[in-house]
Amino acid sequence: MRNPDCSAVIDSRRSRGFSRRSFLAASGAGALALAGCGTGFELQRGDGTASREGRLSFTLWAGDAELTAFTTVAEEWSRTSGIPVVFNVVPFGEALTGIDAGLASSRAPDLFRVTYQDIGIYAAGDALLDLTDLLPSGFVDGFGPAFVSAVQSEGRVYGVPHHTDTSLVLYDTEALAGARIPESLDDAWTWEEFGSIARSLPTGEVQFAFGVNWQLAGAYRWLNWVDQLGGRLLTEDLTGPAIDSRAGRDALAFTQSFFADGLVPRTTSTKGAYVDELFTAGTIAMVFAGDFLLPTIDPAFLSAGREYGATFLPRDERASADLGGNAVVATSQSKNPEAAADFLAYLSGDEAQALFCAQATVLPTRTALLDQQLDYAVRPDLMELFVQQATTITPELSAQVTVPQFNAVNASMVDRLEQAFLSGDDPAGVLADLSDDIAGRLS
Amino acid sequence: MTTTAPAAVTAPLPEDDEEQRPTRKRRGAWKDSAAAWAMLSPNLLVFGLFLLLPLLATFWLSLYSSSGFGPREFIGFENYSELFGDDTFWRATLNTGVYALLTVPVSLVLGLGVALAINRPMRGRGLLRGIYYVPYVISGVVIAVAGRWVFNENVGVVNRLLRGAGLDGVPWQSDGVGAMASLVLISVWTKIGFCMVVYLAGLQSIPTEYLEAAQMDGAGRWTRLRHVIVPLLKPTTVFLVVLGVIESFQVFDIVYVLTGGGPGNATEMLVTYAYAEGFDARRQGYAATIGVVTYLLIAVLTALWWRRQKATEADQ
């Protein structure tokens, strides 16, 4: 005996023509259709990120001027080689995360842009193409020794030093009106003179003397101060910490005084906000800034009707500067190793590098270009000073900040310096803790 | 109509039907089971591929020293022993707990307040609901960038207003308490809308008879809220607390953009610390260890909360 209610339900389902069976059939068809989309994923594999025969894929971060310069150079190389270069432009913060994912999934690009501080870990992880025998003979000798040191690991070359940048002290002309402005590296401010000038500037709740650019993983720039006193972060064989020294303690005590004396905003510690905006806003009268910031700073001052100048970094026993800028490397997964090496040689050759540096307002690494007047797009008068300051980047300091474990060491420096600057902890204790961290990171 | 169904069930079946019945039942059960599995399988596949497998892979990675590529070294539980002696990890755990303790109750109370305020016929109710809900659906990064503009210690909106009124600015970035306060304020602002929507649904499911009866017994607004509405909203509150705590333990974008975990480690959270170790220090094995411990922490907290709730409900 059938339940009339049930039969009514069944009938109504039939009348709609959609039974459980048909639902399952439709689901199966849908699954097959989705499986068919596999070809779509295949198509995406070659969308500019992974290495593929017959072209070079290049992952990089770049501002507008930089990208234009990269494109110009790549087009010229492609005309002679017949091999296209496909750019994959990503934000700076995501670039290396994407590269790591590509390497882990065997879908890395042929080429990528990398900071000097990051090369070591990729070289140690066998992720980079060994260019030693692929670059033209003697080509590497054309770079400054500090830059060669930065792209080498255990005597092998893993990239080309594409450009560098370093810091100078930019100052508001009106605020520094009565102060002596050094005009050569040899008569740069001593630490005492710099401190004296900074203390003479008006400070208040929203007005400070200066800001230092050690934020955004830039804690390694603090090492300039240590280097100026002849100190080191790592031992000469680069296997242990050497920062807990007289030079380290003196450098830390001096830089701590910036915060203790209210000369810099407390928000500009190593975990704080970047400082160039405070300079353009008039919150600080001087800023330690890289040359690559001139295209941002210059229009802000122009539009406000203000003027600014630049002078060399303060010095103590000797002058020193931070190793900024980027290299370009090829990955060991590249399907076009010879073409990649050829492109890298072209990209970092004298002619292409001169063009790139002039357009992007960055400094050359080729020794042949150091004495040349490049046609810089922004403030060429100040760029000459940056070029001079870059000559104080030492191979010894470069070697220390490019060890494979430097990311981890730098992360410890960020934490320990932040603590020291904001809490005013005893320099000896801070550096002892930092030494323990470094020993652990290096091991 | 309904009387016919029991008759059909209780009516004696012919003998041959008696014999065929277990086979048919088994076949029917198998068909039902197959259909159920077929319908569940897409979800199970997604769950397995995108949740279970990464979870197991994360645990596996936590047993290695790895930069994320290149050779990796099996080190057993060394990462775990290092983690338990790591001051920054404990500080991050404490910070995450404090953040959860501050944001969850405040969001709930304010969300309930707003829900009660607009749970009545009024002009512009839909618009108000939308205005409160908008922050919840905006990207956390966008919220945090706006937060930097508002809470910048030197040139931010809040401090400019305070200074304009002749008061001192608040050290939102250079002081740990100020930085945590800015995070909590922004987070609460984003969460109120979600709590409000869920509480509104809860309020609308409360039978009006209960409230009318309480009113007839002389209960005032506050008494009705305290003794009728809040107890009846308990399942909603439990849901929001569990969800809020889980969300608090996963907070990343707002902290990463607004304070970067600073000053010092004052606002370092478990997830931001895992990110810093994994992608800044390139210690992905150690970062995976932080992830595993965070997962276990959330699982234990959630289980304890559910158990307590069940016990309370059983007592009632």
GROMACS .gro file of C-alpha atoms in nm, chain B residues 51-312:
model
  262
  494LEU     CA    1   4.331   2.205   0.520
  495LEU     CA    2   4.434   1.858   0.632
  496LEU     CA    3   4.727   1.813   0.396
  497PRO     CA    4   4.884   2.156   0.468
  498LEU     CA    5   4.831   2.094   0.838
  499LEU     CA    6   5.020   1.765   0.822
  500ALA     CA    7   5.285   1.922   0.597
  501THR     CA    8   5.328   2.206   0.849
  502PHE     CA    9   5.379   1.958   1.131
  503TRP     CA   10   5.627   1.768   0.914
  504LEU     CA   11   5.815   2.090   0.829
  505SER     CA   12   5.834   2.179   1.199
  506LEU     CA   13   6.065   1.881   1.246
  507TYR     CA   14   6.320   2.028   1.003
  508SER     CA   15   6.566   2.311   0.984
  509SER     CA   16   6.472   2.466   0.652
  510SER     CA   17   6.499   2.799   0.470
  511GLY     CA   18   6.211   2.700   0.241
  512PHE     CA   19   6.423   2.577  -0.047
  513GLY     CA   20   6.745   2.387  -0.095
  514PRO     CA   21   6.861   2.116   0.142
  515ARG     CA   22   6.675   2.073   0.473
  516GLU     CA   23   6.792   1.896   0.784
  517PHE     CA   24   6.580   1.669   1.004
  518ILE     CA   25   6.620   1.788   1.364
  519GLY     CA   26   6.331   1.611   1.539
  520PHE     CA   27   6.172   1.819   1.812
  521GLU     CA   28   6.459   2.070   1.843
  522ASN     CA   29   6.242   2.353   1.711
  523TYR     CA   30   5.989   2.279   1.984
  524SER     CA   31   6.247   2.281   2.261
  525GLU     CA   32   6.389   2.610   2.126
  526LEU     CA   33   6.039   2.756   2.107
  527PHE     CA   34   5.959   2.686   2.470
  528GLY     CA   35   6.275   2.873   2.574
  529ASP     CA   36   6.211   3.163   2.336
  530ASP     CA   37   6.116   3.483   2.523
  531THR     CA   38   5.971   3.643   2.209
  532PHE     CA   39   5.736   3.347   2.158
  533TRP     CA   40   5.603   3.378   2.514
  534ARG     CA   41   5.569   3.753   2.473
  535ALA     CA   42   5.378   3.698   2.147
  536THR     CA   43   5.152   3.443   2.322
  537LEU     CA   44   5.085   3.688   2.605
  538ASN     CA   45   5.018   3.972   2.359
  539THR     CA   46   4.778   3.754   2.160
  540GLY     CA   47   4.593   3.659   2.479
  541VAL     CA   48   4.570   4.022   2.590
  542TYR     CA   49   4.450   4.125   2.244
  543ALA     CA   50   4.180   3.855   2.252
  544LEU     CA   51   4.076   3.945   2.606
  545LEU     CA   52   4.036   4.310   2.512
  546THR     CA   53   3.883   4.287   2.165
  547VAL     CA   54   3.636   3.999   2.208
  548PRO     CA   55   3.433   4.123   2.510
  549VAL     CA   56   3.434   4.485   2.396
  550SER     CA   57   3.322   4.391   2.043
  551LEU     CA   58   3.047   4.171   2.186
  552VAL     CA   59   2.915   4.433   2.427
  553LEU     CA   60   2.922   4.710   2.167
  554GLY     CA   61   2.778   4.480   1.899
  555LEU     CA   62   2.492   4.383   2.130
  556GLY     CA   63   2.436   4.748   2.219
  557VAL     CA   64   2.408   4.849   1.854
  558ALA     CA   65   2.186   4.548   1.777
  559LEU     CA   66   1.950   4.642   2.062
  560ALA     CA   67   1.946   5.003   1.947
  561ILE     CA   68   1.846   4.925   1.592
  562ASN     CA   69   1.627   4.619   1.661
  563ARG     CA   70   1.312   4.824   1.631
  564PRO     CA   71   1.119   4.984   1.350
  565MET     CA   72   1.301   5.305   1.267
  566ARG     CA   73   1.389   5.511   0.964
  567GLY     CA   74   1.731   5.433   0.810
  568ARG     CA   75   1.774   5.104   0.997
  569GLY     CA   76   1.912   4.927   0.688
  570LEU     CA   77   2.155   5.211   0.624
  571LEU     CA   78   2.278   5.206   0.984
  572ARG     CA   79   2.321   4.829   0.967
  573GLY     CA   80   2.526   4.873   0.651
  574ILE     CA   81   2.741   5.149   0.801
  575TYR     CA   82   2.831   4.934   1.102
  576TYR     CA   83   2.897   4.628   0.887
  577VAL     CA   84   3.116   4.794   0.622
  578PRO     CA   85   3.443   4.790   0.826
  579TYR     CA   86   3.409   4.411   0.867
  580VAL     CA   87   3.412   4.349   0.491
  581ILE     CA   88   3.693   4.592   0.407
  582SER     CA   89   4.040   4.441   0.366
  583GLY     CA   90   4.242   4.442   0.689
  584VAL     CA   91   4.535   4.602   0.507
  585VAL     CA   92   4.320   4.894   0.396
  586ILE     CA   93   4.189   4.934   0.751
  587ALA     CA   94   4.545   4.928   0.886
  588VAL     CA   95   4.671   5.185   0.633
  589ALA     CA   96   4.386   5.413   0.737
  590GLY     CA   97   4.480   5.337   1.097
  591ARG     CA   98   4.836   5.455   1.037
  592TRP     CA   99   4.699   5.782   0.911
  593VAL     CA  100   4.477   5.819   1.215
  594PHE     CA  101   4.721   5.698   1.483
  595ASN     CA  102   5.053   5.830   1.350
  596GLU     CA  103   5.224   5.967   1.656
  597ASN     CA  104   5.381   6.267   1.482
  598VAL     CA  105   5.140   6.371   1.211
  599GLY     CA  106   4.828   6.156   1.275
  600VAL     CA  107   4.473   6.284   1.293
  601VAL     CA  108   4.408   6.193   1.657
  602ASN     CA  109   4.723   6.353   1.794
  603ARG     CA  110   4.672   6.665   1.583
  604LEU     CA  111   4.324   6.701   1.728
  605LEU     CA  112   4.453   6.644   2.081
  606ARG     CA  113   4.731   6.898   2.036
  607GLY     CA  114   4.487   7.140   1.878
  608ALA     CA  115   4.282   7.112   2.196
  609GLY     CA  116   4.591   7.191   2.404
  610LEU     CA  117   4.645   6.831   2.519
  611ASP     CA  118   4.949   6.605   2.486
  612GLY     CA  119   4.960   6.358   2.197
  613VAL     CA  120   4.934   5.986   2.276
  614PRO     CA  121   5.248   5.777   2.202
  615TRP     CA  122   5.060   5.541   1.970
  616GLN     CA  123   5.378   5.403   1.811
  617SER     CA  124   5.662   5.447   2.058
  618ASP     CA  125   5.489   5.312   2.368
  619GLY     CA  126   5.370   4.952   2.407
  620VAL     CA  127   5.042   5.039   2.577
  621GLY     CA  128   4.959   5.307   2.319
  622ALA     CA  129   5.042   5.073   2.030
  623MET     CA  130   4.827   4.791   2.172
  624ALA     CA  131   4.546   5.042   2.235
  625SER     CA  132   4.554   5.155   1.871
  626LEU     CA  133   4.532   4.790   1.757
  627VAL     CA  134   4.242   4.713   1.990
  628LEU     CA  135   4.051   5.027   1.889
  629ILE     CA  136   4.083   4.950   1.519
  630SER     CA  137   4.000   4.581   1.565
  631VAL     CA  138   3.694   4.653   1.777
  632TRP     CA  139   3.573   4.901   1.515
  633THR     CA  140   3.595   4.633   1.246
  634LYS     CA  141   3.429   4.361   1.455
  635ILE     CA  142   3.130   4.550   1.593
  636GLY     CA  143   2.937   4.515   1.266
  637PHE     CA  144   2.967   4.136   1.255
  638CYS     CA  145   2.864   4.098   1.621
  639MET     CA  146   2.572   4.331   1.556
  640VAL     CA  147   2.442   4.127   1.262
  641VAL     CA  148   2.465   3.797   1.449
  642TYR     CA  149   2.305   3.945   1.760
  643LEU     CA  150   2.026   4.096   1.549
  644ALA     CA  151   1.944   3.748   1.418
  645GLY     CA  152   1.951   3.619   1.776
  646LEU     CA  153   1.725   3.898   1.901
  647GLN     CA  154   1.471   3.834   1.629
  648SER     CA  155   1.447   3.468   1.731
  649ILE     CA  156   1.347   3.554   2.090
  650PRO     CA  157   0.969   3.496   2.128
  651THR     CA  158   0.799   3.826   2.205
  652GLU     CA  159   0.575   3.643   2.459
  653TYR     CA  160   0.869   3.610   2.697
  654LEU     CA  161   0.938   3.982   2.690
  655GLU     CA  162   0.569   4.069   2.722
  656ALA     CA  163   0.530   3.832   3.015
  657ALA     CA  164   0.832   3.983   3.188
  658GLN     CA  165   0.696   4.331   3.126
  659MET     CA  166   0.359   4.233   3.272
  660ASP     CA  167   0.543   4.105   3.579
  661GLY     CA  168   0.686   4.453   3.621
  662ALA     CA  169   1.034   4.397   3.477
  663GLY     CA  170   1.192   4.716   3.350
  664ARG     CA  171   1.417   4.748   3.043
  665TRP     CA  172   1.737   4.667   3.227
  666THR     CA  173   1.582   4.369   3.408
  667ARG     CA  174   1.440   4.231   3.083
  668LEU     CA  175   1.780   4.268   2.921
  669ARG     CA  176   1.966   4.107   3.207
  670HIS     CA  177   1.727   3.823   3.295
  671VAL     CA  178   1.554   3.748   2.965
  672ILE     CA  179   1.743   3.870   2.661
  673VAL     CA  180   2.102   3.800   2.762
  674PRO     CA  181   2.034   3.444   2.885
  675LEU     CA  182   1.835   3.365   2.569
  676LEU     CA  183   2.122   3.499   2.357
  677LYS     CA  184   2.369   3.267   2.523
  678PRO     CA  185   2.412   3.032   2.222
  679THR     CA  186   2.476   3.338   2.002
  680THR     CA  187   2.727   3.472   2.253
  681VAL     CA  188   2.907   3.137   2.272
  682PHE     CA  189   2.932   3.128   1.893
  683LEU     CA  190   3.070   3.483   1.881
  684VAL     CA  191   3.318   3.421   2.163
  685VAL     CA  192   3.459   3.109   1.998
  686LEU     CA  193   3.480   3.280   1.661
  687GLY     CA  194   3.628   3.596   1.814
  688VAL     CA  195   3.899   3.408   2.002
  689ILE     CA  196   3.993   3.210   1.690
  690GLU     CA  197   4.008   3.531   1.486
  691SER     CA  198   4.218   3.699   1.754
  692PHE     CA  199   4.472   3.419   1.743
  693GLN     CA  200   4.492   3.458   1.366
  694VAL     CA  201   4.532   3.837   1.359
  695PHE     CA  202   4.804   3.941   1.114
  696ASP     CA  203   4.732   4.213   0.859
  697ILE     CA  204   4.633   4.492   1.097
  698VAL     CA  205   4.933   4.429   1.324
  699TYR     CA  206   5.178   4.386   1.037
  700VAL     CA  207   5.084   4.714   0.875
  701LEU     CA  208   4.996   4.927   1.177
  702THR     CA  209   5.270   4.848   1.431
  703GLY     CA  210   5.494   4.582   1.273
  704GLY     CA  211   5.491   4.407   1.612
  705GLY     CA  212   5.661   4.704   1.779
  706PRO     CA  213   5.765   4.898   1.965
  707GLY     CA  214   6.006   4.628   2.079
  708ASN     CA  215   5.788   4.318   2.095
  709ALA     CA  216   5.496   4.501   2.256
  710THR     CA  217   5.246   4.409   1.983
  711GLU     CA  218   5.413   4.100   1.839
  712MET     CA  219   5.142   3.836   1.789
  713LEU     CA  220   5.183   3.464   1.725
  714VAL     CA  221   5.113   3.491   1.353
  715THR     CA  222   5.328   3.801   1.296
  716TYR     CA  223   5.612   3.630   1.481
  717ALA     CA  224   5.569   3.318   1.267
  718TYR     CA  225   5.581   3.536   0.954
  719ALA     CA  226   5.892   3.721   1.073
  720GLU     CA  227   6.072   3.394   1.145
  721GLY     CA  228   5.955   3.229   0.825
  722PHE     CA  229   6.005   3.507   0.573
  723ASP     CA  230   6.237   3.766   0.730
  724ALA     CA  231   6.473   3.532   0.913
  725ARG     CA  232   6.406   3.248   0.660
  726ARG     CA  233   6.359   2.989   0.933
  727GLN     CA  234   6.058   2.814   0.791
  728GLY     CA  235   6.089   2.507   1.011
  729TYR     CA  236   6.075   2.725   1.320
  730ALA     CA  237   5.788   2.930   1.177
  731ALA     CA  238   5.598   2.605   1.113
  732THR     CA  239   5.655   2.512   1.478
  733ILE     CA  240   5.494   2.838   1.589
  734GLY     CA  241   5.203   2.758   1.355
  735VAL     CA  242   5.155   2.410   1.499
  736VAL     CA  243   5.163   2.535   1.858
  737THR     CA  244   4.917   2.816   1.773
  738TYR     CA  245   4.684   2.558   1.615
  739LEU     CA  246   4.699   2.337   1.924
  740LEU     CA  247   4.642   2.637   2.149
  741ILE     CA  248   4.328   2.739   1.959
  742ALA     CA  249   4.202   2.379   1.950
  743VAL     CA  250   4.247   2.335   2.326
  744LEU     CA  251   4.087   2.673   2.408
  745THR     CA  252   3.789   2.600   2.183
  746ALA     CA  253   3.741   2.249   2.324
  747LEU     CA  254   3.757   2.376   2.683
  748TRP     CA  255   3.504   2.647   2.607
  749TRP     CA  256   3.260   2.407   2.441
  750ARG     CA  257   3.296   2.159   2.726
  751ARG     CA  258   3.227   2.428   2.984
  752GLN     CA  259   2.925   2.542   2.788
  753LYS     CA  260   2.787   2.189   2.760
  754ALA     CA  261   2.834   2.137   3.134
  755THR     CA  262   2.653   2.463   3.208
   0.00000   0.00000   0.00000
